[in-house]
Short mmCIF file of C-alpha atoms and ligand atoms in Angstrom, two decimals:
data_model
loop_
_atom_site.label_atom_id
_atom_site.label_comp_id
_atom_site.label_asym_id
_atom_site.label_seq_id
_atom_site.Cartn_x
_atom_site.Cartn_y
_atom_site.Cartn_z
CA MET A 1 0.00 0.00 0.00
CA ASP A 2 1.34 3.44 -0.81
CA ALA A 3 -0.01 6.91 -0.30
CA ARG A 4 -1.85 6.85 -3.59
CA ASP A 5 -4.06 4.08 -2.21
CA TYR A 6 -4.58 6.19 0.87
CA PHE A 7 -5.79 9.11 -1.22
CA GLY A 8 -8.06 6.77 -3.12
CA TYR A 9 -6.67 6.71 -6.64
CA LYS A 10 -3.88 5.00 -8.54
CA ASN A 11 -4.33 5.86 -12.19
CA PRO A 12 -2.86 9.24 -13.21
CA ASP A 13 -6.07 10.00 -15.12
CA GLU A 14 -7.87 9.94 -11.80
CA GLU A 15 -5.33 12.19 -10.08
CA PRO A 16 -6.80 15.36 -8.69
CA GLY A 17 -5.27 18.59 -9.86
CA GLY A 18 -6.16 18.17 -13.52
CA PRO A 19 -8.79 20.54 -14.86
CA ASP A 20 -12.17 19.52 -13.58
CA PRO A 21 -14.84 19.89 -16.29
CA ALA A 22 -17.16 21.31 -13.61
CA ASP A 23 -14.63 24.11 -13.07
CA ALA A 24 -15.05 25.36 -16.61
CA ALA A 25 -18.41 26.71 -15.62
CA ASP A 26 -17.04 27.95 -12.29
CA GLU A 27 -16.86 31.72 -12.33
CA ASP A 28 -14.58 31.81 -9.29
CA GLY A 29 -11.28 31.07 -11.08
CA ASP A 30 -9.23 32.54 -8.23
CA ARG A 31 -10.35 30.26 -5.45
CA PRO A 32 -7.50 28.74 -3.38
CA PRO A 33 -6.51 25.24 -4.50
CA LEU A 34 -8.14 22.39 -2.66
CA PHE A 35 -5.84 20.06 -0.72
CA GLU A 36 -6.46 17.10 -3.00
CA GLU A 37 -5.61 19.22 -6.06
CA ALA A 38 -2.14 19.83 -4.72
CA VAL A 39 -1.36 16.18 -4.21
CA THR A 40 -0.15 15.31 -7.67
CA LEU A 41 3.30 15.11 -9.14
CA ASP A 42 2.14 15.19 -12.74
CA ASP A 43 0.66 18.64 -13.08
CA PRO A 44 3.30 21.25 -14.07
CA ALA A 45 1.22 24.07 -12.55
CA THR A 46 1.14 22.30 -9.18
CA LEU A 47 4.90 21.68 -9.31
CA ARG A 48 5.52 25.36 -10.06
CA ARG A 49 3.20 26.49 -7.29
CA ILE A 50 4.80 24.37 -4.56
CA ASP A 51 8.36 24.64 -5.94
CA PRO A 52 8.48 28.30 -7.07
CA ASP A 53 12.30 28.47 -6.98
CA ASP A 54 12.49 25.38 -9.16
CA MET A 55 14.50 22.96 -7.04
CA LEU A 56 13.41 20.31 -9.55
CA GLY A 57 15.13 22.32 -12.27
CA ARG A 58 18.28 22.56 -10.14
CA VAL A 59 18.41 18.76 -9.84
CA MET A 60 18.03 18.47 -13.61
CA GLU A 61 21.13 20.71 -13.96
CA LEU A 62 23.43 18.18 -12.29
CA PRO A 63 25.07 16.88 -15.50
CA GLY A 64 25.60 20.45 -16.76
CA GLN A 65 27.27 21.44 -13.48
CA LEU A 66 29.67 18.50 -13.77
CA VAL A 67 30.73 19.68 -17.20
CA GLN A 68 31.10 23.30 -16.03
CA ALA A 69 33.17 22.18 -13.03
CA ARG A 70 35.72 20.78 -15.43
CA HIS A 71 36.07 24.20 -17.12
CA VAL A 72 36.43 25.98 -13.77
CA ALA A 73 39.21 23.61 -12.70
CA ALA A 74 41.06 23.60 -16.05
CA PRO A 75 43.39 26.58 -15.39
CA ILE A 76 44.36 25.43 -11.87
CA THR A 77 47.89 24.21 -11.27
CA LEU A 78 49.08 22.68 -8.03
CA ASP A 79 52.77 22.98 -7.14
CA GLU A 80 54.83 20.16 -5.66
CA ARG A 81 54.21 21.26 -2.08
CA MET A 82 50.51 20.70 -2.70
CA THR A 83 50.80 17.32 -4.43
CA ASP A 84 53.69 15.70 -2.54
CA VAL A 85 51.52 15.06 0.53
CA ASP A 86 50.36 12.11 2.64
CA ALA A 87 46.71 13.10 2.99
CA VAL A 88 44.03 15.45 1.70
CA VAL A 89 41.69 17.09 4.21
CA VAL A 90 38.53 18.76 2.92
CA LEU A 91 37.11 21.31 5.38
CA ALA A 92 33.38 21.65 4.68
CA MET A 93 29.87 21.35 6.09
CA GLY A 94 26.51 20.10 4.85
CA GLY A 95 25.87 20.43 1.14
CA SER A 96 29.47 21.50 0.55
CA ALA A 97 30.92 18.50 2.43
CA ILE A 98 28.96 15.70 0.80
CA GLY A 99 30.63 16.31 -2.60
CA ALA A 100 34.03 15.32 -1.19
CA GLU A 101 32.51 12.34 0.61
CA LEU A 102 30.99 11.14 -2.67
CA VAL A 103 34.28 11.60 -4.53
CA ALA A 104 36.15 9.62 -1.87
CA ALA A 105 33.49 6.89 -2.05
CA ALA A 106 33.61 6.70 -5.84
CA ALA A 107 37.41 6.79 -6.11
CA GLY A 108 37.82 4.12 -3.40
CA ASP A 109 41.22 2.49 -3.59
CA ARG A 110 42.10 4.50 -6.70
CA LEU A 111 42.88 7.38 -4.30
CA ARG A 112 46.64 7.69 -3.83
CA VAL A 113 46.30 9.16 -0.31
CA PRO A 114 43.50 9.15 2.27
CA LEU A 115 40.81 11.80 1.77
CA ILE A 116 39.38 13.02 5.07
CA VAL A 117 36.24 15.15 5.17
CA HIS A 118 36.44 17.34 8.28
CA ARG A 119 33.00 18.60 9.36
CA ASP A 120 33.91 20.65 12.40
CA TYR A 121 35.77 23.74 13.56
CA GLY A 122 39.55 23.79 13.25
CA LEU A 123 41.66 21.07 11.70
CA PRO A 124 41.61 17.31 12.32
CA ALA A 125 44.32 15.78 14.50
CA GLY A 126 47.31 14.83 12.40
CA ALA A 127 46.96 17.61 9.82
CA GLY A 128 50.42 18.98 9.13
CA GLU A 129 52.96 20.13 6.55
CA ARG A 130 52.32 17.04 4.41
CA THR A 131 48.53 17.53 4.30
CA LEU A 132 46.77 19.27 1.44
CA VAL A 133 43.94 21.29 2.97
CA VAL A 134 40.94 22.09 0.74
CA ALA A 135 38.44 24.55 2.21
CA ALA A 136 35.08 24.10 0.43
CA SER A 137 32.10 26.33 1.17
CA HIS A 138 29.42 27.35 -1.31
CA SER A 139 28.79 30.68 0.44
CA GLY A 140 32.38 31.15 1.60
CA GLU A 141 30.91 32.21 4.93
CA THR A 142 30.48 29.03 6.96
CA ALA A 143 31.88 29.44 10.47
CA GLU A 144 33.34 25.95 10.89
CA THR A 145 35.04 26.03 7.48
CA LEU A 146 36.42 29.53 8.00
CA SER A 147 37.85 28.45 11.35
CA GLY A 148 39.72 25.48 9.83
CA PHE A 149 40.89 27.64 6.95
CA ALA A 150 42.24 30.25 9.39
CA ALA A 151 44.09 27.53 11.33
CA ALA A 152 45.61 26.16 8.10
CA GLN A 153 46.72 29.65 7.08
CA GLU A 154 48.25 30.29 10.47
CA ARG A 155 50.23 27.06 10.21
CA LYS A 156 51.08 27.80 6.55
CA LEU A 157 49.74 24.43 5.35
CA PRO A 158 49.30 23.90 1.62
CA THR A 159 45.72 25.03 0.97
CA ALA A 160 43.29 25.32 -1.93
CA VAL A 161 39.79 26.82 -1.89
CA ILE A 162 36.46 25.90 -3.54
CA THR A 163 33.69 28.50 -3.24
CA THR A 164 31.40 30.95 -4.99
CA GLY A 165 32.72 33.95 -3.01
CA GLY A 166 32.41 35.38 0.50
CA ARG A 167 35.25 35.78 2.97
CA LEU A 168 36.80 32.51 1.81
CA ALA A 169 37.26 33.72 -1.78
CA ALA A 170 38.58 37.08 -0.58
CA SER A 171 41.17 35.45 1.72
CA ALA A 172 42.24 32.94 -0.93
CA THR A 173 42.75 35.73 -3.47
CA ALA A 174 44.67 37.87 -0.97
CA ALA A 175 46.94 34.93 -0.10
CA GLY A 176 47.40 33.86 -3.75
CA LEU A 177 46.01 30.35 -3.10
CA PRO A 178 44.61 28.09 -5.83
CA LEU A 179 40.97 29.18 -6.01
CA LEU A 180 38.26 27.17 -7.78
CA GLN A 181 35.52 29.78 -7.93
CA TYR A 182 32.21 28.93 -9.58
CA ARG A 183 29.07 30.95 -10.13
CA LEU A 184 25.73 29.59 -8.97
CA GLY A 185 23.00 31.31 -7.03
CA GLY A 186 20.67 29.39 -4.78
CA GLN A 187 21.21 26.67 -2.27
CA PRO A 188 24.56 24.96 -1.60
CA ARG A 189 23.00 21.50 -1.76
CA ALA A 190 21.77 22.29 -5.26
CA ALA A 191 25.39 22.84 -6.35
CA ILE A 192 26.24 19.16 -5.91
CA GLY A 193 27.55 18.91 -9.50
CA PHE A 194 30.14 21.54 -8.61
CA GLY A 195 30.68 19.97 -5.17
CA VAL A 196 31.58 16.63 -6.71
CA GLY A 197 33.08 17.90 -9.97
CA LEU A 198 35.48 20.45 -8.47
CA VAL A 199 36.85 18.14 -5.77
CA HIS A 200 37.18 15.40 -8.38
CA GLU A 201 38.99 17.64 -10.84
CA LEU A 202 41.27 19.15 -8.17
CA LEU A 203 42.32 15.68 -7.06
CA ALA A 204 42.67 14.43 -10.62
CA ARG A 205 44.84 17.41 -11.57
CA GLY A 206 46.99 16.83 -8.48
CA GLY A 207 47.51 13.20 -9.56
CA PHE A 208 45.67 11.87 -6.50
CA ILE A 209 43.26 9.61 -8.43
CA ASP A 210 44.66 6.70 -10.45
CA GLY A 211 42.91 5.16 -13.43
CA PRO A 212 40.68 6.38 -16.22
CA ASP A 213 38.88 9.73 -16.17
CA ASP A 214 35.20 8.83 -15.82
CA LEU A 215 33.58 12.20 -15.09
CA GLY A 216 32.26 12.72 -18.66
CA ALA A 217 30.72 9.24 -18.83
CA ALA A 218 29.17 9.77 -15.39
CA ALA A 219 27.57 13.04 -16.52
CA ALA A 220 26.09 11.21 -19.53
CA ALA A 221 24.72 8.41 -17.29
CA VAL A 222 23.03 10.99 -15.04
CA GLU A 223 21.55 12.77 -18.04
CA GLU A 224 20.08 9.51 -19.27
CA LEU A 225 18.59 8.68 -15.85
CA LEU A 226 17.05 12.14 -15.48
CA GLU A 227 15.24 11.66 -18.77
CA ARG A 228 13.61 8.57 -17.28
CA ILE A 229 12.64 9.91 -13.84
CA GLY A 230 12.42 13.70 -14.33
CA PRO A 231 9.31 15.79 -13.58
CA SER A 232 7.81 15.42 -17.06
CA VAL A 233 7.61 11.61 -16.74
CA GLU A 234 4.26 10.74 -15.23
CA THR A 235 3.95 8.86 -11.96
CA ASP A 236 2.89 5.52 -13.42
CA ALA A 237 6.10 5.35 -15.50
CA ASN A 238 8.32 7.10 -12.95
CA PRO A 239 9.83 5.02 -10.13
CA ALA A 240 11.23 8.10 -8.30
CA LYS A 241 7.74 9.63 -8.07
CA GLN A 242 6.34 6.27 -6.99
CA LEU A 243 8.99 6.06 -4.30
CA ALA A 244 8.06 9.52 -3.00
CA TRP A 245 4.45 8.38 -2.71
CA ALA A 246 5.58 5.28 -0.84
CA ILE A 247 7.68 7.29 1.63
CA PHE A 248 4.95 9.90 2.17
CA GLY A 249 3.88 9.90 5.82
CA ARG A 250 6.72 7.61 6.82
CA ILE A 251 10.30 7.90 8.07
CA PRO A 252 12.77 6.69 5.46
CA VAL A 253 15.86 4.75 6.53
CA ILE A 254 18.36 4.38 3.71
CA TYR A 255 20.87 1.53 3.62
CA GLY A 256 23.99 1.60 1.45
CA HIS A 257 27.26 -0.29 1.16
CA GLY A 258 30.68 1.02 0.11
CA PRO A 259 30.19 3.87 -2.38
CA MET A 260 26.42 3.59 -1.90
CA ALA A 261 26.84 4.42 1.81
CA ALA A 262 27.87 7.95 0.86
CA VAL A 263 24.90 8.09 -1.51
CA ALA A 264 22.61 6.96 1.34
CA HIS A 265 24.03 9.82 3.40
CA ARG A 266 23.19 12.27 0.60
CA TRP A 267 19.63 10.87 0.40
CA LYS A 268 19.22 11.44 4.12
CA THR A 269 20.40 15.05 3.98
CA GLN A 270 18.27 15.82 0.90
CA LEU A 271 15.18 14.32 2.52
CA ASN A 272 15.90 16.53 5.54
CA GLU A 273 16.58 19.75 3.64
CA ASN A 274 14.22 19.45 0.66
CA ALA A 275 11.27 17.54 2.11
CA LYS A 276 11.87 18.96 5.64
CA ALA A 277 11.40 15.38 6.80
CA TRP A 278 12.98 13.04 9.29
CA ALA A 279 15.30 10.53 7.65
CA ALA A 280 18.12 8.21 8.69
CA TRP A 281 20.85 6.35 6.85
CA GLU A 282 22.75 3.19 7.70
CA PRO A 283 25.99 1.82 6.27
CA MET A 284 26.14 -1.88 5.38
CA PRO A 285 27.28 -4.31 6.72
CA GLU A 286 27.44 -2.36 10.02
CA ALA A 287 23.64 -1.99 9.96
CA ASN A 288 23.37 -5.77 10.34
CA HIS A 289 24.96 -5.46 13.74
CA ASN A 290 22.56 -2.92 15.25
CA ALA A 291 20.03 -1.13 13.00
CA ILE A 292 18.21 -4.32 12.04
CA GLU A 293 17.23 -4.73 15.71
CA GLY A 294 16.08 -1.14 16.06
CA SER A 295 13.02 -1.51 13.85
CA ILE A 296 11.00 -3.27 16.57
CA ASN A 297 10.03 -0.54 19.05
CA PRO A 298 7.92 1.40 19.54
CA ARG A 299 5.60 -1.20 18.03
CA GLU A 300 2.90 1.34 17.18
CA LEU A 301 5.39 3.03 14.84
CA GLY A 302 6.30 -0.13 12.91
CA GLU A 303 4.21 1.00 9.94
CA ALA A 304 5.88 4.41 9.99
CA LEU A 305 9.29 3.12 8.91
CA TYR A 306 10.30 2.85 5.26
CA VAL A 307 13.56 1.06 4.47
CA ILE A 308 15.26 1.86 1.15
CA GLN A 309 18.16 -0.35 0.13
CA LEU A 310 20.51 1.36 -2.32
CA ARG A 311 22.00 -1.47 -4.33
CA ASP A 312 25.02 -1.51 -6.62
CA ARG A 313 25.29 -4.14 -9.36
CA ALA A 314 29.01 -4.38 -8.56
CA GLU A 315 28.53 -4.99 -4.83
CA PRO A 316 30.46 -8.00 -3.44
CA PRO A 317 28.53 -11.32 -3.22
CA ALA A 318 28.85 -11.26 0.60
CA ILE A 319 26.94 -7.97 0.68
CA ALA A 320 24.31 -9.20 -1.79
CA GLU A 321 23.77 -12.21 0.48
CA ARG A 322 23.36 -9.94 3.50
CA TYR A 323 20.75 -7.87 1.65
CA ARG A 324 18.93 -11.10 0.77
CA VAL A 325 18.70 -12.09 4.43
CA VAL A 326 17.72 -8.56 5.52
CA GLU A 327 14.97 -8.63 2.89
CA GLU A 328 13.77 -11.97 4.31
CA LEU A 329 13.69 -10.64 7.87
CA LEU A 330 12.00 -7.36 6.97
CA GLY A 331 9.53 -9.27 4.77
CA GLU A 332 8.59 -11.62 7.62
CA ARG A 333 7.74 -8.58 9.73
CA SER A 334 6.08 -6.73 6.82
CA THR A 335 8.36 -3.73 7.20
CA ASN A 336 7.74 -1.25 4.37
CA ARG A 337 10.71 -1.39 2.06
CA ASN A 338 12.07 -0.93 -1.45
CA GLU A 339 15.26 -1.37 -3.43
CA VAL A 340 16.86 1.19 -5.73
CA TRP A 341 19.55 -0.09 -8.08
CA ALA A 342 22.23 2.35 -9.19
CA ASP A 343 23.13 2.12 -12.87
CA GLY A 344 26.12 3.15 -14.93
CA PRO A 345 29.43 1.98 -16.38
CA SER A 346 31.68 3.13 -13.50
CA VAL A 347 31.50 3.58 -9.73
CA LEU A 348 31.34 7.35 -10.22
CA SER A 349 28.38 6.92 -12.61
CA ARG A 350 26.57 4.72 -10.13
CA VAL A 351 27.27 7.14 -7.29
CA LEU A 352 26.04 10.13 -9.28
CA THR A 353 22.96 8.40 -10.70
CA GLY A 354 22.18 7.30 -7.13
CA VAL A 355 22.48 10.93 -6.01
CA ALA A 356 20.26 12.21 -8.82
CA TYR A 357 17.60 9.60 -8.01
CA GLY A 358 17.53 10.57 -4.32
CA ASP A 359 17.61 14.29 -5.05
CA LEU A 360 14.53 14.00 -7.28
CA ALA A 361 12.70 11.69 -4.86
CA SER A 362 13.33 14.18 -2.03
CA VAL A 363 11.88 17.09 -4.04
CA TYR A 364 8.90 14.98 -5.13
CA LEU A 365 8.30 14.19 -1.46
CA ALA A 366 8.49 17.90 -0.59
CA ILE A 367 5.78 18.53 -3.17
CA LEU A 368 3.58 15.80 -1.73
CA TYR A 369 4.01 17.47 1.67
CA GLN A 370 3.09 20.77 -0.04
CA THR A 371 6.34 22.23 1.23
CA ASP A 372 8.51 24.57 -0.82
CA PRO A 373 11.75 22.53 -1.04
CA THR A 374 14.17 25.45 -1.46
CA PRO A 375 14.25 27.57 1.73
CA VAL A 376 15.94 26.10 4.78
CA THR A 377 14.31 28.35 7.33
CA LEU A 378 15.45 26.61 10.51
CA LEU A 379 19.01 26.23 9.23
CA ALA A 380 19.14 29.92 8.33
CA MET A 381 17.66 30.93 11.70
CA LEU A 382 20.22 28.81 13.48
CA LYS A 383 23.11 30.39 11.56
CA GLU A 384 21.74 33.85 12.23
CA ARG A 385 21.29 33.31 15.97
CA LEU A 386 24.77 31.82 16.26
CA ALA A 387 26.27 34.73 14.33
CA ARG A 388 24.50 37.12 16.72
CA ALA A 389 25.92 35.23 19.70
CA THR A 390 29.49 34.93 18.38
CA GLY A 391 29.70 38.15 16.39
CA SER A 392 31.79 37.80 13.26
CA ASP A 393 34.33 35.53 14.94
CA PRO A 394 34.43 32.52 12.61
CA THR A 395 35.96 30.26 15.26
CA GLY A 396 32.80 30.63 17.32
CA ALA A 397 35.13 31.00 20.31
CA ARG A 398 33.19 33.82 21.85
C1 LIG B 1 21.88 24.38 2.29
C2 LIG B 1 22.90 23.36 2.55
C3 LIG B 1 23.69 23.45 3.83
C4 LIG B 1 24.99 24.19 3.60
C5 LIG B 1 25.81 24.29 4.90
C6 LIG B 1 27.17 24.93 4.71
O1 LIG B 1 21.34 24.22 1.01
O2 LIG B 1 23.06 22.48 1.78
O3 LIG B 1 23.89 22.13 4.28
O4 LIG B 1 25.77 23.55 2.63
O5 LIG B 1 25.08 25.01 5.85
O6 LIG B 1 27.08 26.14 4.00
P1 LIG B 1 28.07 26.40 2.78
O7 LIG B 1 27.83 25.30 1.82
O8 LIG B 1 27.72 27.74 2.25
O9 LIG B 1 29.45 26.36 3.37
#
């Protein structure tokens, strides 16, 4: 049973929101939309009304951003002090951090040195002369990232910067650091093509990723997927819309293994920020040692859970076997669940198609909740209140 059963229709022809012949005679064309008219994912007017800043359009731009990222990175050169290092640390938060996490997940053991994503103030323990520090912030104004950047500058560590502007761009320019500056208005999480593409290109140009360059092929795979699950494809032929309906009213828990664990993390954050919904993610096989048990209580909420398993056709047989047993156990207890298979010729393609799928599903879910996906009101309020409390001190020390 999914939410379309709950609302009493399944066939798109029956979906409310389409022009009602009775309305033609209705003189009151300006009346506010009825609730049931809003609950459709197949009416462009409804999508525009609930998503006025076009977050759906932003998701559709992902392949284009990947291509643009390559142009932004093309003139960048990294000297020996930046490339002859033992580790790369990316300082970033939220939508700016997940790009590096996805690149690390996709590159796997093709990475020449460990890539650490530091989501906190300051620098991680162990960062030193032989660490390349990359400060990545869409706004260039994030307190935690600015604090780590300041610490790296103070210790004169090799540092590069990825941003659209703000204090980070100004400091990088003043210090003559490699600066990958891109232009994109709107929300940081909607710049994921730059987030992934620029970190990928920076690392590739520094010789940190071995093996073939698969960014172009990945962009093509995402493009192809978006054609199949984008907003113009109606619900009955669109598994991402169907998934949004299935999650509606429930708390999604996303499982992923290896590279798909990072994708599961992205799904969770997009469901939070776009659909303004609770969500959790679990890495496999670790989830088999705890999360599987946690679906029992409180019993009254059993129906409220929705498990999504992000599968990769290249996953090891031991993991496939684990998923089989999990499926058996969840099935015996009728836990709501679904599988999403990532497609594409390389790990990067599968990671990015997985991201695109989740990004769209999260915006579709926002629309079903009749919630504008773009603004992050609580997040902005939190930043504002913190800034008031700490003044302009990026370390937050005050
Ligand atoms: C908002 C979003 C946030 C930000 C985070 C850090 O769309 O995705 O998670 O990314 O608050 O801000 P930036 O990216 O400007 O450093």
